[in-house]
Amino acid sequence: MNFLQHFETDGRVASFNLQNIFGKGYNEYRIYLKVIDGGGGGYMSMQVYDNSNTLVDGVEYQSTSIEQKSGGSFDRTWFGSNASNINPIVTGVNASNQGGGAIIRIFNADIAKFTFFTFEGVSQDSNLLGSIGKGCHKTSEIISGLKLTQHGEKEVTATIYGVE
């Protein structure tokens, strides 16, 4: 695993663009997210940038996820076959300094095939929250980056690695 780049937001933001992070010739990329500060709760979703750095915001995504809650049952309602994004990468983080994090694994970013994702997230609001899921950008094209949208503003860092 080789370190490639590190990004951080300038305080709490509604979206976080990780552009020009792929195209380095790796079979797999890993992104380690750290949620430093959050407000407004909500969840984090993901979209891709194509090889020309244009955001793919049409219905080109499929995903399925489970939200795990320490204070209750699992939420199995996170899925979509013709969706405009992949979610939830992380849920919760309702107050300052509660934090959280996620690992996103990306396959086929550098080749003109469907791009596949696996992800796990953890955070805290009044209970421990976890999310685990899989996603697909179902268009055969090379991608150059990701857009992470926080539905509730968050301060985030991202560290990108390439895996041979």
mmCIF file of C-alpha atoms in Angstrom:
data_model
loop_
_atom_site.group_PDB
_atom_site.id
_atom_site.type_symbol
_atom_site.label_atom_id
_atom_site.label_comp_id
_atom_site.label_asym_id
_atom_site.label_seq_id
_atom_site.Cartn_x
_atom_site.Cartn_y
_atom_site.Cartn_z
ATOM 1 C CA MET A 1 0.000 0.000 0.000
ATOM 2 C CA ASN A 2 1.507 3.323 -1.097
ATOM 3 C CA PHE A 3 0.606 6.774 0.221
ATOM 4 C CA LEU A 4 -0.634 9.066 -2.583
ATOM 5 C CA GLN A 5 -2.301 12.206 -1.180
ATOM 6 C CA HIS A 6 -3.862 13.830 1.877
ATOM 7 C CA PHE A 7 -6.737 16.334 1.814
ATOM 8 C CA GLU A 8 -8.606 18.226 4.524
ATOM 9 C CA THR A 9 -11.562 20.558 4.572
ATOM 10 C CA ASP A 10 -11.318 24.117 5.844
ATOM 11 C CA GLY A 11 -13.733 23.656 8.748
ATOM 12 C CA ARG A 12 -17.239 22.234 8.317
ATOM 13 C CA VAL A 13 -18.364 21.896 4.702
ATOM 14 C CA ALA A 14 -21.367 20.479 2.850
ATOM 15 C CA SER A 15 -19.251 18.705 0.211
ATOM 16 C CA PHE A 16 -15.674 17.537 -0.199
ATOM 17 C CA ASN A 17 -14.160 17.126 -3.690
ATOM 18 C CA LEU A 18 -11.308 14.667 -4.133
ATOM 19 C CA GLN A 19 -10.294 15.317 -7.742
ATOM 20 C CA ASN A 20 -7.440 13.822 -9.811
ATOM 21 C CA ILE A 21 -6.760 11.127 -7.206
ATOM 22 C CA PHE A 22 -6.925 8.104 -9.545
ATOM 23 C CA GLY A 23 -5.053 7.290 -12.756
ATOM 24 C CA LYS A 24 -1.892 6.193 -10.966
ATOM 25 C CA GLY A 25 -2.001 2.582 -12.245
ATOM 26 C CA TYR A 26 -3.172 0.778 -9.103
ATOM 27 C CA ASN A 27 -5.527 -2.207 -8.982
ATOM 28 C CA GLU A 28 -7.236 -0.771 -5.909
ATOM 29 C CA TYR A 29 -7.392 2.582 -4.134
ATOM 30 C CA ARG A 30 -8.218 3.085 -0.463
ATOM 31 C CA ILE A 31 -9.484 6.263 1.097
ATOM 32 C CA TYR A 32 -9.355 6.675 4.852
ATOM 33 C CA LEU A 33 -11.797 9.334 6.037
ATOM 34 C CA LYS A 34 -11.670 10.971 9.428
ATOM 35 C CA VAL A 35 -14.672 13.029 10.529
ATOM 36 C CA ILE A 36 -13.234 15.568 12.962
ATOM 37 C CA ASP A 37 -16.267 17.712 13.693
ATOM 38 C CA GLY A 38 -19.868 17.377 12.623
ATOM 39 C CA GLY A 39 -23.115 19.184 13.023
ATOM 40 C CA GLY A 40 -26.668 18.667 11.920
ATOM 41 C CA GLY A 41 -26.432 14.886 11.785
ATOM 42 C CA GLY A 42 -27.283 13.397 8.443
ATOM 43 C CA TYR A 43 -25.163 11.081 6.339
ATOM 44 C CA MET A 44 -22.398 11.165 3.740
ATOM 45 C CA SER A 45 -22.984 10.142 0.113
ATOM 46 C CA MET A 46 -20.576 9.687 -2.800
ATOM 47 C CA GLN A 47 -20.467 10.427 -6.549
ATOM 48 C CA VAL A 48 -17.623 10.074 -9.080
ATOM 49 C CA TYR A 49 -15.858 12.446 -11.448
ATOM 50 C CA ASP A 50 -15.274 11.021 -14.931
ATOM 51 C CA ASN A 51 -11.918 11.188 -16.721
ATOM 52 C CA SER A 52 -12.606 14.771 -17.891
ATOM 53 C CA ASN A 53 -13.269 15.853 -14.246
ATOM 54 C CA THR A 54 -17.023 16.185 -14.863
ATOM 55 C CA LEU A 55 -19.256 15.153 -11.977
ATOM 56 C CA VAL A 56 -21.429 12.141 -12.815
ATOM 57 C CA ASP A 57 -24.738 13.106 -11.214
ATOM 58 C CA GLY A 58 -27.186 11.080 -13.312
ATOM 59 C CA VAL A 59 -28.748 7.753 -12.403
ATOM 60 C CA GLU A 60 -25.550 5.740 -13.002
ATOM 61 C CA TYR A 61 -25.143 4.255 -9.498
ATOM 62 C CA GLN A 62 -26.225 1.156 -7.611
ATOM 63 C CA SER A 63 -25.658 0.588 -3.911
ATOM 64 C CA THR A 64 -26.766 -1.419 -0.946
ATOM 65 C CA SER A 65 -25.929 -0.690 2.692
ATOM 66 C CA ILE A 66 -26.910 -1.539 6.226
ATOM 67 C CA GLU A 67 -26.843 1.030 9.018
ATOM 68 C CA GLN A 68 -26.061 -0.614 12.345
ATOM 69 C CA LYS A 69 -27.293 1.063 15.539
ATOM 70 C CA SER A 70 -26.165 0.171 19.065
ATOM 71 C CA GLY A 71 -29.446 1.518 20.449
ATOM 72 C CA GLY A 72 -31.772 -0.414 18.151
ATOM 73 C CA SER A 73 -32.245 -2.591 15.126
ATOM 74 C CA PHE A 74 -30.374 -2.462 11.831
ATOM 75 C CA ASP A 75 -31.666 -0.128 9.126
ATOM 76 C CA ARG A 76 -31.843 -2.064 5.846
ATOM 77 C CA THR A 77 -33.543 0.674 3.792
ATOM 78 C CA TRP A 78 -30.365 2.039 2.149
ATOM 79 C CA PHE A 79 -30.393 0.703 -1.416
ATOM 80 C CA GLY A 80 -30.887 1.871 -4.997
ATOM 81 C CA SER A 81 -30.488 0.445 -8.471
ATOM 82 C CA ASN A 82 -30.796 3.617 -10.577
ATOM 83 C CA ALA A 83 -29.614 6.133 -8.023
ATOM 84 C CA SER A 84 -27.875 9.507 -8.310
ATOM 85 C CA ASN A 85 -25.287 8.621 -5.613
ATOM 86 C CA ILE A 86 -23.930 5.897 -3.325
ATOM 87 C CA ASN A 87 -24.818 6.112 0.382
ATOM 88 C CA PRO A 88 -24.473 6.095 3.390
ATOM 89 C CA ILE A 89 -20.692 6.166 3.752
ATOM 90 C CA VAL A 90 -21.052 7.540 7.311
ATOM 91 C CA THR A 91 -24.231 8.353 9.267
ATOM 92 C CA GLY A 92 -24.860 10.478 12.362
ATOM 93 C CA VAL A 93 -22.189 12.793 13.840
ATOM 94 C CA ASN A 94 -24.783 15.153 15.287
ATOM 95 C CA ALA A 95 -22.614 17.299 17.538
ATOM 96 C CA SER A 96 -19.198 18.879 17.762
ATOM 97 C CA ASN A 97 -16.195 16.719 18.538
ATOM 98 C CA GLN A 98 -17.995 13.354 18.353
ATOM 99 C CA GLY A 99 -16.092 12.369 15.232
ATOM 100 C CA GLY A 100 -16.193 9.262 13.115
ATOM 101 C CA GLY A 101 -14.490 7.709 10.158
ATOM 102 C CA ALA A 102 -14.713 5.439 7.148
ATOM 103 C CA ILE A 103 -12.679 3.294 4.793
ATOM 104 C CA ILE A 104 -13.616 3.301 1.095
ATOM 105 C CA ARG A 105 -12.090 0.735 -1.265
ATOM 106 C CA ILE A 106 -12.283 1.474 -5.026
ATOM 107 C CA PHE A 107 -11.769 -1.098 -7.798
ATOM 108 C CA ASN A 108 -11.403 -0.446 -11.593
ATOM 109 C CA ALA A 109 -10.950 3.334 -11.301
ATOM 110 C CA ASP A 110 -8.173 3.367 -13.923
ATOM 111 C CA ILE A 111 -9.823 1.199 -16.590
ATOM 112 C CA ALA A 112 -12.933 1.662 -18.734
ATOM 113 C CA LYS A 113 -15.042 -0.832 -16.778
ATOM 114 C CA PHE A 114 -17.716 -0.501 -14.099
ATOM 115 C CA THR A 115 -16.145 0.940 -10.905
ATOM 116 C CA PHE A 116 -16.889 -0.939 -7.685
ATOM 117 C CA PHE A 117 -16.765 0.321 -4.105
ATOM 118 C CA THR A 118 -16.881 -1.229 -0.658
ATOM 119 C CA PHE A 119 -17.105 0.954 2.431
ATOM 120 C CA GLU A 120 -17.418 0.865 6.195
ATOM 121 C CA GLY A 121 -18.175 3.836 8.418
ATOM 122 C CA VAL A 122 -18.524 4.480 12.128
ATOM 123 C CA SER A 123 -19.759 7.495 14.084
ATOM 124 C CA GLN A 124 -21.496 8.520 17.283
ATOM 125 C CA ASP A 125 -24.623 10.486 18.047
ATOM 126 C CA SER A 126 -26.752 9.405 21.020
ATOM 127 C CA ASN A 127 -25.719 5.825 20.065
ATOM 128 C CA LEU A 128 -22.893 4.190 18.166
ATOM 129 C CA LEU A 129 -23.701 4.056 14.439
ATOM 130 C CA GLY A 130 -22.040 1.910 11.817
ATOM 131 C CA SER A 131 -22.579 1.562 8.100
ATOM 132 C CA ILE A 132 -21.323 -1.094 5.756
ATOM 133 C CA GLY A 133 -22.044 -1.215 2.050
ATOM 134 C CA LYS A 134 -21.162 -1.798 -1.537
ATOM 135 C CA GLY A 135 -21.668 0.331 -4.600
ATOM 136 C CA CYS A 136 -21.145 0.485 -8.336
ATOM 137 C CA HIS A 137 -20.757 3.242 -10.899
ATOM 138 C CA LYS A 138 -22.453 1.298 -13.661
ATOM 139 C CA THR A 139 -20.889 2.984 -16.684
ATOM 140 C CA SER A 140 -17.752 1.608 -18.335
ATOM 141 C CA GLU A 141 -15.445 4.607 -18.012
ATOM 142 C CA ILE A 142 -12.283 5.713 -16.272
ATOM 143 C CA ILE A 143 -12.914 7.885 -13.212
ATOM 144 C CA SER A 144 -10.666 10.628 -11.843
ATOM 145 C CA GLY A 145 -12.078 11.402 -8.414
ATOM 146 C CA LEU A 146 -14.932 11.470 -5.910
ATOM 147 C CA LYS A 147 -17.338 14.004 -4.471
ATOM 148 C CA LEU A 148 -18.396 13.338 -0.887
ATOM 149 C CA THR A 149 -21.570 15.162 0.108
ATOM 150 C CA GLN A 150 -22.311 15.694 3.789
ATOM 151 C CA HIS A 151 -26.036 15.917 4.482
ATOM 152 C CA GLY A 152 -25.256 18.020 7.549
ATOM 153 C CA GLU A 153 -21.919 19.891 7.443
ATOM 154 C CA LYS A 154 -18.769 18.121 8.616
ATOM 155 C CA GLU A 155 -15.025 18.755 8.932
ATOM 156 C CA VAL A 156 -13.230 15.859 7.224
ATOM 157 C CA THR A 157 -9.763 14.640 6.255
ATOM 158 C CA ALA A 158 -9.056 12.080 3.535
ATOM 159 C CA THR A 159 -5.880 10.081 3.025
ATOM 160 C CA ILE A 160 -5.567 8.203 -0.289
ATOM 161 C CA TYR A 161 -3.463 5.083 -0.857
ATOM 162 C CA GLY A 162 -2.785 2.947 -3.915
ATOM 163 C CA VAL A 163 -2.762 -0.844 -3.550
ATOM 164 C CA GLU A 164 -0.948 -3.033 -6.076
#
